[in-house]
Short mmCIF file of C-alpha atoms in Angstrom, two decimals:
data_model
loop_
_atom_site.label_atom_id
_atom_site.label_comp_id
_atom_site.label_asym_id
_atom_site.label_seq_id
_atom_site.Cartn_x
_atom_site.Cartn_y
_atom_site.Cartn_z
CA MET A 1 4.39 159.59 146.13
CA ARG A 2 5.35 161.91 149.33
CA PHE A 3 3.06 163.67 151.77
CA ARG A 4 3.09 166.16 154.22
CA HIS A 5 1.93 165.18 157.21
CA PRO A 6 -0.11 168.14 159.80
CA ASP A 7 3.65 167.72 162.12
CA GLY A 8 5.70 168.82 159.47
CA SER A 9 6.85 165.06 158.93
CA THR A 10 7.21 163.20 155.31
CA VAL A 11 4.67 160.10 154.87
CA HIS A 12 5.91 157.98 151.50
CA LEU A 13 3.12 155.89 149.73
CA ALA A 14 4.83 152.99 147.67
CA TYR A 15 3.60 150.13 145.56
CA CYS A 16 5.02 146.34 145.86
CA THR A 17 6.81 145.11 143.11
CA ASN A 18 6.33 141.30 144.21
CA VAL A 19 2.94 141.92 141.69
CA HIS A 20 5.72 141.65 138.93
CA PRO A 21 7.48 138.30 138.63
CA ALA A 22 11.45 138.80 138.88
CA GLU A 23 14.09 136.64 140.34
CA THR A 24 17.29 138.11 139.41
CA LEU A 25 18.81 141.32 138.68
CA ASP A 26 17.84 141.95 134.99
CA GLY A 27 14.24 140.85 135.93
CA VAL A 28 14.11 143.29 138.53
CA LEU A 29 15.49 146.57 135.88
CA ALA A 30 12.67 145.09 133.45
CA GLN A 31 10.04 145.35 136.09
CA LEU A 32 11.34 149.35 136.53
CA ARG A 33 11.11 149.68 132.79
CA ASP A 34 8.23 147.67 131.80
CA HIS A 35 6.01 148.40 134.62
CA CYS A 36 7.01 150.80 137.41
CA GLU A 37 8.09 153.73 135.21
CA PRO A 38 4.55 153.17 133.58
CA VAL A 39 2.62 153.39 136.64
CA ARG A 40 4.22 156.45 137.74
CA ARG A 41 3.77 157.99 133.69
CA ARG A 42 -0.02 156.56 134.09
CA LEU A 43 -0.39 158.90 137.66
CA GLY A 44 1.01 161.87 135.91
CA ARG A 45 3.87 161.95 138.76
CA ASP A 46 7.57 163.22 138.41
CA ARG A 47 8.12 161.14 141.00
CA LEU A 48 7.01 157.25 142.30
CA GLY A 49 7.70 155.17 145.32
CA ILE A 50 7.97 151.30 144.92
CA GLY A 51 8.15 148.83 147.62
CA LEU A 52 10.84 146.71 145.81
CA TRP A 53 11.04 143.29 146.42
CA LEU A 54 14.36 141.52 145.97
CA ALA A 55 14.54 138.17 145.29
CA LYS A 56 17.58 135.82 147.05
CA ASP A 57 19.53 136.04 143.66
CA ALA A 58 18.89 139.62 143.15
CA ALA A 59 20.12 140.90 146.31
CA GLU A 60 22.97 138.78 146.32
CA ALA A 61 24.33 140.38 143.11
CA LEU A 62 23.60 143.43 144.74
CA VAL A 63 25.00 143.00 147.45
CA THR A 64 28.26 141.46 146.42
CA ASP A 65 28.72 143.90 143.11
CA PRO A 66 29.22 147.17 144.14
CA SER A 67 28.63 148.77 140.63
CA ALA A 68 25.57 146.99 139.73
CA LEU A 69 24.36 148.33 143.21
CA ARG A 70 25.15 151.96 141.61
CA GLY A 71 23.57 150.96 138.43
CA LEU A 72 20.19 149.91 139.79
CA ARG A 73 20.32 153.01 141.72
CA THR A 74 21.01 155.14 138.65
CA GLU A 75 18.12 153.12 137.04
CA LEU A 76 15.54 154.30 139.80
CA ASP A 77 17.11 158.10 139.45
CA ARG A 78 16.22 157.78 135.75
CA ARG A 79 12.92 156.44 135.44
CA GLY A 80 11.57 158.82 138.45
CA LEU A 81 11.49 156.15 141.19
CA GLU A 82 12.82 156.08 144.37
CA VAL A 83 12.87 153.43 147.18
CA VAL A 84 12.45 153.80 151.14
CA THR A 85 11.10 150.27 151.67
CA LEU A 86 11.40 146.78 150.55
CA ASN A 87 9.90 143.76 151.09
CA GLY A 88 11.29 140.94 152.35
CA PHE A 89 8.84 138.54 152.75
CA PRO A 90 9.70 136.02 150.20
CA TYR A 91 12.56 134.46 149.60
CA GLN A 92 12.84 133.50 145.64
CA GLY A 93 9.84 131.80 143.43
CA PHE A 94 6.92 133.85 144.14
CA GLY A 95 6.18 134.18 141.16
CA SER A 96 6.05 130.42 140.22
CA GLU A 97 2.47 128.56 139.49
CA GLU A 98 2.33 127.47 142.72
CA VAL A 99 3.52 129.21 145.84
CA LYS A 100 1.49 127.94 148.95
CA TYR A 101 2.92 126.94 152.00
CA ARG A 102 6.98 127.65 150.04
CA VAL A 103 6.41 131.42 150.65
CA TYR A 104 7.42 130.90 154.37
CA GLN A 105 10.61 128.88 153.60
CA PRO A 106 13.47 129.60 154.78
CA ASP A 107 11.94 130.64 158.21
CA TRP A 108 13.94 132.79 161.28
CA ALA A 109 15.37 129.81 162.38
CA ASP A 110 17.29 129.32 159.58
CA PRO A 111 20.45 130.81 159.05
CA GLU A 112 19.51 132.02 154.95
CA ARG A 113 16.37 134.36 156.45
CA LEU A 114 19.01 135.90 158.54
CA ASP A 115 21.82 136.28 156.07
CA HIS A 116 19.18 137.54 153.37
CA THR A 117 17.67 139.95 155.33
CA THR A 118 20.81 141.25 156.13
CA SER A 119 21.74 141.37 152.48
CA LEU A 120 18.28 143.80 152.31
CA ALA A 121 19.56 146.19 154.77
CA ARG A 122 22.73 146.88 153.59
CA VAL A 123 21.34 147.15 149.98
CA LEU A 124 18.55 149.52 151.08
CA ALA A 125 20.88 151.73 152.71
CA ARG A 126 22.57 152.22 149.82
CA LEU A 127 19.30 153.00 147.37
CA LEU A 128 17.92 155.75 149.48
CA PRO A 129 17.24 158.83 148.20
CA ASP A 130 19.63 161.69 149.37
CA ASP A 131 17.47 163.01 151.22
CA VAL A 132 16.35 160.53 153.12
CA THR A 133 18.25 158.55 155.93
CA ASP A 134 15.24 155.87 156.80
CA GLY A 135 14.52 153.05 155.25
CA THR A 136 12.34 150.00 156.07
CA ILE A 137 11.73 146.09 155.46
CA SER A 138 9.09 143.67 156.18
CA THR A 139 9.57 139.94 157.03
CA LEU A 140 8.44 136.74 157.70
CA PRO A 141 6.30 136.67 161.16
CA LEU A 142 8.99 134.11 162.50
CA ALA A 143 7.51 130.80 160.62
CA TRP A 144 4.84 129.19 159.48
CA ARG A 145 3.02 127.49 162.90
CA THR A 146 3.43 123.41 162.33
CA VAL A 147 7.13 124.02 161.81
CA TYR A 148 8.08 125.65 165.25
CA ASP A 149 8.88 124.35 168.06
CA ASP A 150 10.82 125.31 170.77
CA THR A 151 14.51 124.92 169.50
CA ARG A 152 13.26 126.96 166.42
CA ALA A 153 12.08 129.67 168.74
CA ALA A 154 15.42 129.84 170.46
CA ARG A 155 17.01 130.08 167.16
CA SER A 156 14.64 132.70 165.99
CA ARG A 157 15.14 134.70 168.89
CA THR A 158 19.15 134.84 168.93
CA ALA A 159 18.61 135.38 164.79
CA LEU A 160 16.69 138.58 165.56
CA ARG A 161 19.45 139.60 168.01
CA THR A 162 22.09 139.18 165.35
CA LEU A 163 20.13 141.33 163.27
CA ALA A 164 19.76 144.00 165.84
CA GLU A 165 23.38 144.21 165.94
CA ARG A 166 23.77 143.93 161.88
CA LEU A 167 21.14 147.06 161.40
CA ASP A 168 23.20 148.99 164.42
CA ALA A 169 26.39 148.51 162.05
CA VAL A 170 24.78 149.64 158.78
CA ALA A 171 23.53 152.92 160.45
CA GLU A 172 27.22 153.47 161.92
CA LEU A 173 28.54 152.69 158.25
CA THR A 174 26.73 154.58 156.44
CA GLY A 175 24.47 156.98 158.54
CA ARG A 176 21.03 155.35 156.98
CA SER A 177 18.68 154.05 159.91
CA ILE A 178 16.79 150.36 158.27
CA ARG A 179 14.45 148.90 160.20
CA VAL A 180 12.65 145.62 160.37
CA GLY A 181 9.04 145.24 160.75
CA LEU A 182 7.71 140.77 161.02
CA GLU A 183 4.53 140.75 159.42
CA PRO A 184 1.84 138.97 161.30
CA GLU A 185 -0.27 136.40 158.75
CA PRO A 186 -3.07 134.09 159.42
CA GLY A 187 -1.23 130.50 159.97
CA CYS A 188 1.79 132.12 161.47
CA THR A 189 3.66 131.67 164.92
CA VAL A 190 2.94 135.45 164.36
CA GLU A 191 -0.17 135.23 163.79
CA THR A 192 -2.19 138.48 164.99
CA THR A 193 -0.13 141.87 166.04
CA ALA A 194 -1.30 140.78 169.61
CA ASP A 195 1.45 137.62 169.01
CA ALA A 196 3.93 139.65 167.98
CA ILE A 197 4.25 141.57 171.08
CA GLY A 198 5.60 139.30 173.15
CA PRO A 199 8.43 138.30 170.77
CA LEU A 200 9.25 141.43 170.13
CA THR A 201 9.13 142.48 173.72
CA ASP A 202 11.90 139.95 174.46
CA ILE A 203 14.28 141.34 171.68
CA ASP A 204 13.63 144.87 173.00
CA HIS A 205 15.38 146.66 169.93
CA HIS A 206 13.92 149.72 168.46
CA ARG A 207 15.22 148.72 164.82
CA ILE A 208 12.88 145.56 164.95
CA GLY A 209 8.88 146.13 165.06
CA VAL A 210 5.90 145.25 163.39
CA CYS A 211 4.55 145.77 159.99
CA VAL A 212 0.58 146.07 159.77
CA ASP A 213 -0.57 144.58 156.95
CA THR A 214 -4.30 145.59 156.92
CA CYS A 215 -5.46 142.66 154.51
CA HIS A 216 -3.93 140.08 157.21
CA LEU A 217 -5.65 142.27 160.30
CA ALA A 218 -8.77 141.94 158.78
CA THR A 219 -8.87 137.97 157.76
CA SER A 220 -7.77 137.69 161.58
CA PHE A 221 -10.77 139.90 162.11
CA GLU A 222 -8.54 142.18 164.59
CA ASP A 223 -10.01 145.33 165.38
CA PRO A 224 -7.52 148.29 164.18
CA HIS A 225 -7.85 150.24 167.41
CA THR A 226 -7.32 147.37 169.88
CA ALA A 227 -4.86 146.04 167.96
CA LEU A 228 -2.94 149.59 167.37
CA ASP A 229 -3.64 150.75 170.64
CA ALA A 230 -1.99 147.58 172.27
CA LEU A 231 1.14 147.73 170.40
CA THR A 232 1.52 151.53 170.98
CA GLN A 233 1.37 151.09 174.78
CA ALA A 234 3.98 147.82 174.45
CA ARG A 235 6.33 150.67 172.91
CA VAL A 236 6.13 148.02 170.13
CA PRO A 237 7.39 149.90 166.67
CA ILE A 238 4.64 150.09 163.35
CA VAL A 239 7.89 149.95 161.38
CA LYS A 240 5.93 150.09 157.76
CA SER A 241 2.13 149.06 156.86
CA GLN A 242 1.03 147.60 153.96
CA LEU A 243 -2.83 149.05 152.49
CA SER A 244 -4.45 145.87 150.99
CA ALA A 245 -8.00 144.75 151.42
CA ALA A 246 -9.18 141.11 152.08
CA LEU A 247 -11.78 138.79 150.40
CA HIS A 248 -15.50 138.99 152.87
CA ALA A 249 -18.48 137.24 152.57
CA GLU A 250 -21.17 137.88 154.80
CA HIS A 251 -23.74 135.02 154.47
CA PRO A 252 -21.03 131.77 153.73
CA HIS A 253 -24.07 129.39 154.55
CA LEU A 254 -25.73 130.60 151.53
CA PRO A 255 -24.76 128.34 148.19
CA GLU A 256 -24.42 131.33 145.83
CA ILE A 257 -21.96 133.00 148.47
CA ARG A 258 -19.87 128.97 148.56
CA GLU A 259 -20.03 129.35 144.33
CA ALA A 260 -18.64 133.01 144.57
CA LEU A 261 -15.95 132.16 146.77
CA ALA A 262 -15.17 129.33 144.87
CA ALA A 263 -14.01 131.45 142.04
CA PHE A 264 -11.16 132.85 144.20
CA ASP A 265 -10.01 129.16 145.02
CA GLU A 266 -7.03 129.22 142.77
CA PRO A 267 -3.69 127.24 142.80
CA ARG A 268 -1.14 129.83 143.18
CA PHE A 269 -1.08 131.16 146.60
CA LEU A 270 -2.49 130.37 149.87
CA HIS A 271 -5.83 131.93 150.97
CA GLN A 272 -6.19 131.44 154.83
CA THR A 273 -9.66 131.46 156.12
CA ARG A 274 -10.97 132.62 158.99
CA THR A 275 -14.39 133.42 160.88
CA SER A 276 -15.21 135.08 164.39
CA THR A 277 -17.59 132.54 166.65
CA ALA A 278 -18.15 132.89 170.03
CA ALA A 279 -15.39 130.22 171.19
CA GLY A 280 -12.78 132.44 169.24
CA LEU A 281 -11.16 132.74 165.83
CA ARG A 282 -11.91 129.26 163.53
CA GLY A 283 -10.02 129.07 160.39
CA THR A 284 -8.62 126.71 157.62
CA ASP A 285 -5.30 126.91 156.02
CA ASP A 286 -6.81 127.49 152.65
CA LEU A 287 -9.85 128.89 150.43
CA GLY A 288 -11.02 125.45 149.06
CA GLU A 289 -10.82 123.62 152.08
CA ALA A 290 -12.96 126.41 153.83
CA LEU A 291 -15.15 125.44 151.20
CA GLN A 292 -15.43 121.88 151.83
CA GLY A 293 -18.10 120.61 153.97
CA ASP A 294 -18.21 122.06 157.34
CA ALA A 295 -15.20 122.32 158.00
CA LEU A 296 -15.48 126.14 158.72
CA PRO A 297 -18.69 127.11 160.54
CA ASP A 298 -20.65 129.23 158.41
CA ALA A 299 -23.01 131.25 160.97
CA SER A 300 -20.90 134.32 160.77
CA PRO A 301 -19.04 135.88 158.05
CA TRP A 302 -15.85 134.80 156.17
CA ARG A 303 -12.94 136.25 155.39
CA ALA A 304 -10.04 135.08 153.45
CA HIS A 305 -6.58 136.19 152.91
CA PHE A 306 -7.05 136.80 148.97
CA HIS A 307 -5.43 140.44 148.18
CA VAL A 308 -8.29 141.98 146.20
CA PRO A 309 -7.56 145.73 145.04
CA LEU A 310 -8.04 148.13 146.79
CA HIS A 311 -10.44 150.14 144.12
CA ALA A 312 -12.12 147.52 142.68
CA ALA A 313 -14.81 145.28 145.59
CA PRO A 314 -15.66 141.63 144.20
CA ALA A 315 -18.92 141.77 142.77
CA ALA A 316 -21.73 141.13 145.10
CA PRO A 317 -22.42 138.96 146.89
CA LEU A 318 -18.69 139.26 148.21
CA THR A 319 -17.29 142.19 149.30
CA SER A 320 -13.75 143.43 150.81
CA THR A 321 -12.54 144.25 153.80
CA LEU A 322 -11.44 147.82 152.39
CA PRO A 323 -13.36 149.56 155.66
CA VAL A 324 -10.87 147.89 157.90
CA LEU A 325 -8.03 149.19 155.82
CA LYS A 326 -9.61 152.51 155.93
CA THR A 327 -10.14 152.44 159.78
CA ALA A 328 -6.41 152.03 160.44
CA LEU A 329 -5.09 154.31 157.80
CA THR A 330 -6.70 157.12 159.80
CA LEU A 331 -5.64 155.74 163.31
CA LEU A 332 -1.70 155.03 161.63
CA VAL A 333 -1.32 158.80 160.03
CA GLY A 334 -4.93 160.63 161.01
CA GLY A 335 -3.53 161.82 164.16
CA ALA A 336 -1.11 164.38 165.95
CA HIS A 337 1.53 162.27 164.27
CA PRO A 338 1.68 159.56 162.35
CA LEU A 339 2.56 155.72 163.93
CA THR A 340 4.58 154.89 160.68
CA ARG A 341 5.68 157.09 158.16
CA HIS A 342 6.01 154.22 155.03
CA LEU A 343 3.36 152.70 153.89
CA GLU A 344 2.69 150.31 150.87
CA VAL A 345 -0.41 149.32 148.41
CA GLU A 346 0.22 145.38 147.94
CA THR A 347 -2.05 143.66 146.12
CA TYR A 348 0.51 140.79 144.52
CA THR A 349 -2.92 138.35 143.22
CA TRP A 350 -3.49 140.28 140.20
CA GLN A 351 -3.27 137.37 138.12
CA ALA A 352 -4.66 134.93 140.89
CA LEU A 353 -8.21 136.80 140.24
CA PRO A 354 -10.65 134.63 138.59
CA ALA A 355 -10.46 135.01 134.81
CA GLU A 356 -13.36 137.85 134.53
CA LEU A 357 -11.74 140.22 136.79
CA ARG A 358 -7.77 139.30 135.47
CA PRO A 359 -5.93 142.40 133.48
CA SER A 360 -5.26 140.80 130.26
CA THR A 361 -2.93 142.99 129.52
CA ARG A 362 0.16 145.03 130.68
CA GLY A 363 -1.48 148.35 130.10
CA ARG A 364 -4.33 147.52 131.96
CA LEU A 365 -2.25 146.40 135.29
CA THR A 366 -1.03 149.20 134.98
CA ASP A 367 -3.94 150.76 135.16
CA GLY A 368 -4.90 149.04 137.74
CA ILE A 369 -2.29 149.68 140.03
CA ALA A 370 -2.26 153.15 139.41
CA ALA A 371 -6.13 153.14 140.21
CA GLU A 372 -5.01 151.64 143.17
CA LEU A 373 -2.51 154.45 144.32
CA THR A 374 -4.93 157.14 143.65
CA LEU A 375 -7.45 155.22 145.96
CA ALA A 376 -5.24 155.27 148.98
CA ARG A 377 -4.01 158.85 147.89
CA ASP A 378 -7.22 160.46 148.17
CA LEU A 379 -7.28 158.69 151.52
CA LEU A 380 -4.35 160.17 152.69
CA THR A 381 -5.66 164.20 151.43
CA ASP A 382 -8.87 163.42 152.97
CA LEU A 383 -6.76 162.83 156.73
CA GLY A 384 -5.33 166.28 156.44
CA LEU A 385 -2.00 164.71 154.38
CA LYS A 386 -0.79 167.04 152.00
CA GLU A 387 0.58 165.69 148.23
CA LEU A 388 4.18 167.04 147.43
CA PRO A 389 5.73 166.76 144.02
#
């Protein structure tokens, strides 16, 4: 979906396909048929943007076989779909029964991460619509914190500098500018937007910046004004933003709140949980850990890294951090000029929701994704952007 900003520029809105498990190119093609095109039709649109997730095997197949890449581009066009952004965070196995810590491997100290991201950039340059010259990729925020030491930090910096050189080469070869954004996430080396400024200033390259995920922003209790102002003042590019909402519990000391939260403690994804105290941010790596005894102070609200559907906040006594998303979106695109032009709805946890909230059919999942995009569209038009055909 495309929108005209009052300054005349185009803002793109997509939804991320990491909600649909697929490890191979055949699986990606099936996603387009079974999910993405039905969402477009449900919205009554001639064109729909998707934030494509390409696992290692799918990306490898595309970068080594020009005919396969041409075939994917043809299939996108045929189904009324377009790609200006990729989710390069998960490497493989995101549809597995248990993902947890594995999503952070390989990290930026491992050569596989650089090679994979390079492949994604080369693929994206060929997938961009004919009238679009800029593409974006979100990626792992360096590494999970416990495996990161000085040696691995040095390797990561070297890898990102090499990536910047390769992105320059892609631009020279194709005429398409691809930028990559580190996506701050709780528990990682770059946990907050503030954590990103140092490493990115050190690299100092306009093709590498930040992807602001509004669920992660909220989970870490970052104030959107403070966070985005700091990035702007440090001249760190906001490459893209993922529009998502976290799980919020206002009074976590109450038994009924604990019981409601326990329904979201599931075995597939990691749900880092945080609370803001007078002594600073406190947290656990997963929601189940927070619910055990006094592992986490409960005098103040808790937020958990669980991407809940934008249009459907959990039932009381829980809620979502949709207000944080709205504030961030206003700052990102509501000003005289947009801070980013690529927005991506990223609720990958539909099948991890409590059983009564989980879509039971493919059609209900289509309805849910379409409803999220409708909410995002309405927020954008309320900010003065005009939806384009």
